[in-house]
Short mmCIF file of C-alpha atoms and ligand atoms in Angstrom, two decimals:
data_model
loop_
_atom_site.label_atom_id
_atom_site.label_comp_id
_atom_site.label_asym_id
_atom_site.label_seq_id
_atom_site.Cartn_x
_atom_site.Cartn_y
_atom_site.Cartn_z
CA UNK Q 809 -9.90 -11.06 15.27
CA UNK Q 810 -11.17 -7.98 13.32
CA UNK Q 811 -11.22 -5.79 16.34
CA UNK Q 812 -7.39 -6.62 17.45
CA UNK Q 813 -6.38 -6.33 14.05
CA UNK Q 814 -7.63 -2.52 13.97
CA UNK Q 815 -5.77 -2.24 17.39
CA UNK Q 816 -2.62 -3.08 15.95
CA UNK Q 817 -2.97 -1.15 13.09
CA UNK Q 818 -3.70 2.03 14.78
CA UNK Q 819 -1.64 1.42 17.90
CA UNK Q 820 0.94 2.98 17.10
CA UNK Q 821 -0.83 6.86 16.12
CA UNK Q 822 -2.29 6.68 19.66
CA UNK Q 823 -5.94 7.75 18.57
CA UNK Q 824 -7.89 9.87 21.63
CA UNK Q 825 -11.75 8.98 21.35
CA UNK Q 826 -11.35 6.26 18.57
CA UNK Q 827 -13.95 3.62 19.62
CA UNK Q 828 -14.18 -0.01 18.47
CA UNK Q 829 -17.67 0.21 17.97
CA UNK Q 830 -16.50 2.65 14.64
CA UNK Q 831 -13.69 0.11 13.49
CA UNK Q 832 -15.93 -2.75 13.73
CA UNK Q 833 -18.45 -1.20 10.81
CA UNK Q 834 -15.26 -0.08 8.70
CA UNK Q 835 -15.06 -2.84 6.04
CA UNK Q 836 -11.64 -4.98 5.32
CA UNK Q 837 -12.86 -4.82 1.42
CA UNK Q 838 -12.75 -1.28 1.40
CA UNK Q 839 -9.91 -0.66 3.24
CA UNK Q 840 -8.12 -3.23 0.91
CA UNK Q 841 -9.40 -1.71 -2.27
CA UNK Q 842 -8.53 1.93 -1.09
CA UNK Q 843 -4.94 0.09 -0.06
CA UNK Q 844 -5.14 -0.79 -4.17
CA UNK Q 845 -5.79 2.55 -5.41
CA UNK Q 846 -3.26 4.09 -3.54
CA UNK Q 847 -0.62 1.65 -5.21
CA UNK Q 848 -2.04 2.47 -9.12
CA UNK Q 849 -5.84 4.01 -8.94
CA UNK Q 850 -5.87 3.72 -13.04
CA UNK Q 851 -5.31 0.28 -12.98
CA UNK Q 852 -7.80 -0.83 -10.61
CA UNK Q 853 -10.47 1.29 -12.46
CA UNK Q 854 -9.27 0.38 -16.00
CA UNK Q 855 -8.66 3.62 -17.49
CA UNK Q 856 -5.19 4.80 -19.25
CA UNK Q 857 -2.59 6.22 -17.27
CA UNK Q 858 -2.66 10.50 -16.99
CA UNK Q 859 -0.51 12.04 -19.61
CA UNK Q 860 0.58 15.07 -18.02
CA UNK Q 861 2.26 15.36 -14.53
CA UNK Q 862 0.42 16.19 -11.47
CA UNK Q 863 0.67 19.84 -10.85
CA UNK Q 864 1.62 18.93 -6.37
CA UNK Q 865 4.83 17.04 -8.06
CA UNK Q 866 7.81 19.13 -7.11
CA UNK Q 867 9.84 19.67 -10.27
CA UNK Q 868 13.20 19.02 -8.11
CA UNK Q 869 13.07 15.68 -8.37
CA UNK Q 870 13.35 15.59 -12.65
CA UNK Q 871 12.81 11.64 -13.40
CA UNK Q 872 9.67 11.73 -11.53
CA UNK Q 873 8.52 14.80 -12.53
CA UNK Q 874 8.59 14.01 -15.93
CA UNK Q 875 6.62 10.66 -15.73
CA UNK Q 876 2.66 11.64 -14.98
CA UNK Q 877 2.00 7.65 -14.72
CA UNK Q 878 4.42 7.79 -12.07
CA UNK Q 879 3.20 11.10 -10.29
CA UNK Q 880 -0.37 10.41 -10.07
CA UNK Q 881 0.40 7.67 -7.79
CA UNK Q 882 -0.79 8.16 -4.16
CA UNK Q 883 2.74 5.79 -3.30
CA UNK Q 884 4.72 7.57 -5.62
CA UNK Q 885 4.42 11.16 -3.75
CA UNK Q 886 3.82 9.49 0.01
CA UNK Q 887 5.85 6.22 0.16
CA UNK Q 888 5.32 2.91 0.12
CA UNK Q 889 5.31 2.97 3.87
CA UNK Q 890 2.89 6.47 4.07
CA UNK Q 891 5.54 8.59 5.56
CA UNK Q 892 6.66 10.70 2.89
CA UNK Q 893 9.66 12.43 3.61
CA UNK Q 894 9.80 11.12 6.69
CA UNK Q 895 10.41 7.79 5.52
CA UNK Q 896 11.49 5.19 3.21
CA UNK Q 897 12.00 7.76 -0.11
CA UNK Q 898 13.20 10.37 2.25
CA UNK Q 899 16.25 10.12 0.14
CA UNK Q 900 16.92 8.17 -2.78
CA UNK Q 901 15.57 8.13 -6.62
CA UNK Q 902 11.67 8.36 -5.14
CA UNK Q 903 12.65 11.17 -2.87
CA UNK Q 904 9.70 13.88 -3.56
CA UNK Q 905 9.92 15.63 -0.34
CA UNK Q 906 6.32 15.31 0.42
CA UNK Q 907 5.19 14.64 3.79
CA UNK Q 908 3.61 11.21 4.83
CA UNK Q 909 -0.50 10.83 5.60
CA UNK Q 910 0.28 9.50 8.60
CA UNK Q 911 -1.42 12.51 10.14
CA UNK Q 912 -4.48 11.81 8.77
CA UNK Q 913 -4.95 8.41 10.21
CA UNK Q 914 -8.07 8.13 12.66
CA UNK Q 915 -9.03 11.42 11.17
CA UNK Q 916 -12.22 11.99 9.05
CA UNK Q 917 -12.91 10.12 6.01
CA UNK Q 918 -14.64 12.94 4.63
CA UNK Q 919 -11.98 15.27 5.25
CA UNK Q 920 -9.97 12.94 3.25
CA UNK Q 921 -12.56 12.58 0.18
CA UNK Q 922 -12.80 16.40 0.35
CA UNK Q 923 -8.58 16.77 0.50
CA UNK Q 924 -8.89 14.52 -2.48
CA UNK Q 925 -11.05 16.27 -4.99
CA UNK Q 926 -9.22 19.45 -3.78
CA UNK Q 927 -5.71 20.35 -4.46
CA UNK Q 928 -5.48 16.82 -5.14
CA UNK Q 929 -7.36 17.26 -8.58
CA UNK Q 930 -8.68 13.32 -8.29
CA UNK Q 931 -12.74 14.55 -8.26
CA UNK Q 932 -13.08 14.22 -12.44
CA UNK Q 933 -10.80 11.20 -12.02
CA UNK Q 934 -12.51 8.86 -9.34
CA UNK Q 935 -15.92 7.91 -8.52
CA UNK Q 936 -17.35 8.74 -4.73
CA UNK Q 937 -16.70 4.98 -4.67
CA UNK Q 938 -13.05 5.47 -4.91
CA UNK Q 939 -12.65 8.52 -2.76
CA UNK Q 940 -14.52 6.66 -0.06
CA UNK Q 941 -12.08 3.61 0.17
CA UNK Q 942 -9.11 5.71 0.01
CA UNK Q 943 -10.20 7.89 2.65
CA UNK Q 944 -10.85 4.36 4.27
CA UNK Q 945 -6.83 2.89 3.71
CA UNK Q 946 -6.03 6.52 4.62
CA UNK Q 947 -7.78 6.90 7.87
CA UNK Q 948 -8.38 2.96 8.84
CA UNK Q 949 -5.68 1.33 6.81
CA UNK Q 950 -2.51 2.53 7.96
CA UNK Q 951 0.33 -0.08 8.97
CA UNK Q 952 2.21 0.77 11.82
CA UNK Q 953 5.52 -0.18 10.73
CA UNK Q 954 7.87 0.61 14.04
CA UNK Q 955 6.75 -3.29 15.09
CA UNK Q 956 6.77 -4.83 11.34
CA UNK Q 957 10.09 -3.26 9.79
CA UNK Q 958 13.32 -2.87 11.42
CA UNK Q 959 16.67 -1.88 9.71
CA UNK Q 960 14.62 -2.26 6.41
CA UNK Q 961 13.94 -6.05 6.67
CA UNK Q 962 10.85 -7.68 8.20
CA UNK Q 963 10.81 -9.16 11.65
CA UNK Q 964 8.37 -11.75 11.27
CA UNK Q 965 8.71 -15.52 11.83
CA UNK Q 966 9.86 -16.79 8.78
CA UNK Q 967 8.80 -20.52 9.86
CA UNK Q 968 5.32 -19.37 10.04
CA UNK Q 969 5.49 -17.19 6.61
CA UNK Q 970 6.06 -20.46 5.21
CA UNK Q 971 3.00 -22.24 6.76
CA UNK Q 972 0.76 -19.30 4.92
CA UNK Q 973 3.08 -18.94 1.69
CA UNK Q 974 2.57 -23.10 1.02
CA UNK Q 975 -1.37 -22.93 1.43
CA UNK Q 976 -2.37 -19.18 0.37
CA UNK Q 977 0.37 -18.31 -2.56
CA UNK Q 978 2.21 -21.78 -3.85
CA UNK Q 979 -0.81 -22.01 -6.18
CA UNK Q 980 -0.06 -18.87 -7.81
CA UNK Q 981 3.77 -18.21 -7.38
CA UNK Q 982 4.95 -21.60 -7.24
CA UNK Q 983 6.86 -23.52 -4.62
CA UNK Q 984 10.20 -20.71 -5.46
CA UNK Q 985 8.23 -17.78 -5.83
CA UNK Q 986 9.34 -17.76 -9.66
CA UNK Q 987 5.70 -17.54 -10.76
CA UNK Q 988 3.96 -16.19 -12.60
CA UNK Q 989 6.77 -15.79 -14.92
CA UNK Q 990 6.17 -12.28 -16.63
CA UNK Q 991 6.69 -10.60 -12.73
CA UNK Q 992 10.19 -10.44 -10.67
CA UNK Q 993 10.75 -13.72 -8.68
CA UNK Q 994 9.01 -12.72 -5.18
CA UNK Q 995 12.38 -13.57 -3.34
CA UNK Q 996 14.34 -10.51 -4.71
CA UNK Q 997 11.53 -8.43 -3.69
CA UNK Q 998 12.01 -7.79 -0.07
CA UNK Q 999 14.61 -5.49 -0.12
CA UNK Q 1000 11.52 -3.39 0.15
CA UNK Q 1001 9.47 -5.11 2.94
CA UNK Q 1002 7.06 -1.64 2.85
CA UNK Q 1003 5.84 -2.42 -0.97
CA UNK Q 1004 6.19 -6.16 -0.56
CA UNK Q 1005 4.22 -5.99 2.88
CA UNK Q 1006 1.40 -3.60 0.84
CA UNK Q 1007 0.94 -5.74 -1.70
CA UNK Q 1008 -0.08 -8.48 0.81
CA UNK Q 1009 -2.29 -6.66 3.13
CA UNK Q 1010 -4.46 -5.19 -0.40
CA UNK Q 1011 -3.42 -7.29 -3.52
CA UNK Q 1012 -1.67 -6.33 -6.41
CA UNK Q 1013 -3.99 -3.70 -8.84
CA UNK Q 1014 -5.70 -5.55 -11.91
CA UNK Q 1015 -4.66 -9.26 -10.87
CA UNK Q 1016 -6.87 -11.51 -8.91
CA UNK Q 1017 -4.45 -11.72 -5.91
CA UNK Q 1018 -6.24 -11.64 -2.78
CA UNK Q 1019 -6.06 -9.59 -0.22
CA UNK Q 1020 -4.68 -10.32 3.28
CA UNK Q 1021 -6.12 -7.51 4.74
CA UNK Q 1022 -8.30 -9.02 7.51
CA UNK Q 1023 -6.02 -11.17 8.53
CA UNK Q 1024 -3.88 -10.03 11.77
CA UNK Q 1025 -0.76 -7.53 10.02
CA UNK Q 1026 1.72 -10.06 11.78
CA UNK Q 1027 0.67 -12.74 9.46
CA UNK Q 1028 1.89 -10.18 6.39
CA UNK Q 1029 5.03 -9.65 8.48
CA UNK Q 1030 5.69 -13.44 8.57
CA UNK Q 1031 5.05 -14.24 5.28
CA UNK Q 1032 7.53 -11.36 4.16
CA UNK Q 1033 10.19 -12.75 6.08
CA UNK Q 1034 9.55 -16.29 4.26
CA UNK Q 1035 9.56 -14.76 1.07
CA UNK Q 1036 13.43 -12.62 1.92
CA UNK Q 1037 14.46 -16.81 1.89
CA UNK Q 1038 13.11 -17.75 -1.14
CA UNK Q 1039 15.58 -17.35 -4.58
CA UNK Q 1040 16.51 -13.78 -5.79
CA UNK Q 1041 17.16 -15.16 -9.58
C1 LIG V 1364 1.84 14.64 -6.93
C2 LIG V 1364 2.00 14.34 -5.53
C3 LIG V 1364 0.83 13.81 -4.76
C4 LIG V 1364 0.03 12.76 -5.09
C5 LIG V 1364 0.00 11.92 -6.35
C6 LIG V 1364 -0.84 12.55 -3.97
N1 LIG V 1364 -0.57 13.46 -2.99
FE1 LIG V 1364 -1.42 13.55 -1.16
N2 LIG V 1364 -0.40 15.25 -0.74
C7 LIG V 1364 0.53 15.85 -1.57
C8 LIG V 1364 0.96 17.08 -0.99
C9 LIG V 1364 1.96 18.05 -1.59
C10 LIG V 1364 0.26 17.20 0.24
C11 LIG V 1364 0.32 18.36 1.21
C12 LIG V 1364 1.42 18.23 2.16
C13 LIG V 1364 1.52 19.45 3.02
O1 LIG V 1364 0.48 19.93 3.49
O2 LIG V 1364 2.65 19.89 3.21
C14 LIG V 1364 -0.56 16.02 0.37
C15 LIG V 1364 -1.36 15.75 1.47
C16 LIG V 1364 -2.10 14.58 1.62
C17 LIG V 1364 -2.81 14.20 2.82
C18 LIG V 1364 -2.88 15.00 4.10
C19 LIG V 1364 -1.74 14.64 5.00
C20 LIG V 1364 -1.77 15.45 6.27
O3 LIG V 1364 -1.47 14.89 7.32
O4 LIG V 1364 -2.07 16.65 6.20
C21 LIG V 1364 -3.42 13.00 2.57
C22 LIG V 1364 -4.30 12.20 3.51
C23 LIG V 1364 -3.08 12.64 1.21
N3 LIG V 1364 -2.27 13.61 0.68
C24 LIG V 1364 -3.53 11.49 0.60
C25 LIG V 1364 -3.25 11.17 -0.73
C26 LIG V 1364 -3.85 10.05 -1.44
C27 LIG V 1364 -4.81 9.04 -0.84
C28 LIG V 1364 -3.40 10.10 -2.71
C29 LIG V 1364 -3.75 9.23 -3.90
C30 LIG V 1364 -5.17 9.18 -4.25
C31 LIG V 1364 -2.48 11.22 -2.79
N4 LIG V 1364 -2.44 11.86 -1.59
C32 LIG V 1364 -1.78 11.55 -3.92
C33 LIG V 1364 0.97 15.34 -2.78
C34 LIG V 1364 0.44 14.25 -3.44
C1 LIG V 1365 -4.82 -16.12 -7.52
C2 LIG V 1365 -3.41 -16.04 -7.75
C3 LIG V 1365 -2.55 -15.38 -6.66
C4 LIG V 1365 -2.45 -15.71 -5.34
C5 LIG V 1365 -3.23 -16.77 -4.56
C6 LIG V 1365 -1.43 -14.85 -4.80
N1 LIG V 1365 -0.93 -14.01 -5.78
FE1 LIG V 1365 0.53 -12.64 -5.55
N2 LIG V 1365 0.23 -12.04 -7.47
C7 LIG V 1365 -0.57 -12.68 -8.39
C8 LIG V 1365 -0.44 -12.03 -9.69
C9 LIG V 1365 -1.15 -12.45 -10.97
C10 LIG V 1365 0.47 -10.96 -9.50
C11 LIG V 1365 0.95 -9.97 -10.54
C12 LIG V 1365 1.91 -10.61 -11.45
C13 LIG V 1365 2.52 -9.62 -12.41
O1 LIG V 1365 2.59 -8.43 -12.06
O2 LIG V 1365 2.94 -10.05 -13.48
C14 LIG V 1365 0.87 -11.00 -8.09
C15 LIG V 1365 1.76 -10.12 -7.51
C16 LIG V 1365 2.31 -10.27 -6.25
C17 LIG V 1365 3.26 -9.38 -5.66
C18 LIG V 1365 3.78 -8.11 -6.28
C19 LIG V 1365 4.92 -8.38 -7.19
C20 LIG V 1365 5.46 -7.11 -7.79
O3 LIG V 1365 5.93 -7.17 -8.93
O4 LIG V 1365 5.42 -6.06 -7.15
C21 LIG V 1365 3.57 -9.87 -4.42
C22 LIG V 1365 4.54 -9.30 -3.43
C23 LIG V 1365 2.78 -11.07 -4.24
N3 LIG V 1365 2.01 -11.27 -5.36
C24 LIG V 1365 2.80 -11.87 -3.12
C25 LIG V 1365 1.85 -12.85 -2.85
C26 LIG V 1365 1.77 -13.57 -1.60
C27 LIG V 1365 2.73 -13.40 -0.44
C28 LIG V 1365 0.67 -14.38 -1.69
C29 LIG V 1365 0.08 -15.27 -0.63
C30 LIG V 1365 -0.42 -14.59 0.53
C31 LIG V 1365 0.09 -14.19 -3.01
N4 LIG V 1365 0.85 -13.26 -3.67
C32 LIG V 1365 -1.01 -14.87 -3.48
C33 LIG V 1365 -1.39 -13.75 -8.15
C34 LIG V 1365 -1.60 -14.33 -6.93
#
């Protein structure tokens, strides 16, 4: 199950010399915990947002570039969907012109840690901890969404979202996806299957929402095409 899970993460960025044996001592925990750091590091670690913008943010793009708890975001300068530029927030209110870290997945998680305390400024920020699981969503992590995400809307099996959704989220978000009631209902959501899809595979930063990270990406796919039926409102 593990094993074919890697596979069909990393099918699609046709690694040359990436064996199994590797994947197999990679762990889902990290991966999913990197996956939550990408989404909002300072939450996950409990400290206060940064109050000045990350020097890498291009000043082009003014809203973001004048909100440092928005820049410092690994998703806010790569995408929801790791593509930068390239993808999703190629244009739109997001767009930062960045590229994507696609690249870098299969690649070295070193190389990443070492990227990060770099020009990345994140080495008085993060522990090695940290570094090492986002190096781990960066290099092991990665979704590939060409079989997940067509035309912006997932093309999973809606019939068996809903199996998952009624055992492994009703208890939390309620039979309507209306709970809890301080967050957006989950059904008007999916108009960003990338975020939506994220949030599944490595739980939501600072709640105790599991992770569905080592469970096949399909399953993620499935359950965000249940959750495009439920109520917007
Ligand atoms: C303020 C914007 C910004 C933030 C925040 C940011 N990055 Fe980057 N990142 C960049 C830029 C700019 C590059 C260099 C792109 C280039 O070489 O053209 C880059 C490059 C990368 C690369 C290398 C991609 C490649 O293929 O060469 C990785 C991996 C990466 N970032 C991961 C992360 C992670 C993980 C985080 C969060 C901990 C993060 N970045 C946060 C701006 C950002
Ligand atoms: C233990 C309780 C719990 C379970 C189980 C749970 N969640 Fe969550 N989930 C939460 C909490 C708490 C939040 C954050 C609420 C907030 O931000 O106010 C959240 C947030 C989310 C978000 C992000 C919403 C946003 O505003 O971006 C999505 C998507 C989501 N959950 C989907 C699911 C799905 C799908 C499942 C089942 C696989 C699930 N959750 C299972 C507690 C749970």
């Amino acid at each position: 199950m593990r094993l074919r899970n890697m596979g069909f993460a990393l099918a699609g960025f046709a690694l040359v010399g990436f064996s199994t044996a590797a994947l197999a001592e990679v762990s889902q925990g990290s991966i999913a915990r990197g996956g939550k750091l990408y989404d909002k590091w300072y939450k996950v670690i409990g400290v206060e947002a940064p109050t000045v913008s990350h020097p890498l943010y291009p000043a082009t793009n003014e809203k973001y570039a004048a909100d440092p708890a928005a820049n410092w975001r690994c998703k806010e300068c790569h995408g929801w969907d790791g593509l930068g530029a390239a993808g999703a927030y190629a244009t739109g209110s997001h767009a930062s012109g960045i590229k994507g870290i696609e690249g870098a997945a299969g690649g070295d998680p070193a190389k990443v840690v070492e990227l990060l305390r770099g020009g990345h400024l994140f080495g008085d920020k993060l522990s090695d901890q940290d570094l090492t699981d986002l190096a781990n969503f960066v290099v092991y992590g990665q979704v590939d969404w060409s079989a997940l995400v067509v035309d912006k809307k997932s093309t999973g099996d809606a019939a068996n979202g809903q199996q998952v959704y009624e055992t492994a989220c009703v208890g939390c978000h309620g039979t309507d996806g209306k709970l809890p009631k301080d967050m957006p209902p989950l059904g008007s959501l999916t108009s960003n299957p990338w975020e939506v899809t994220h949030k599944v595979l490595n739980g939501q930063p600072g709640e105790a929402m599991p992770a569905l990270r080592a469970i096949d990406h399909q399953v993620s796919a499935d359950l965000v095409a249940y959750l495009a039926t439920l109520p917007a409102q």
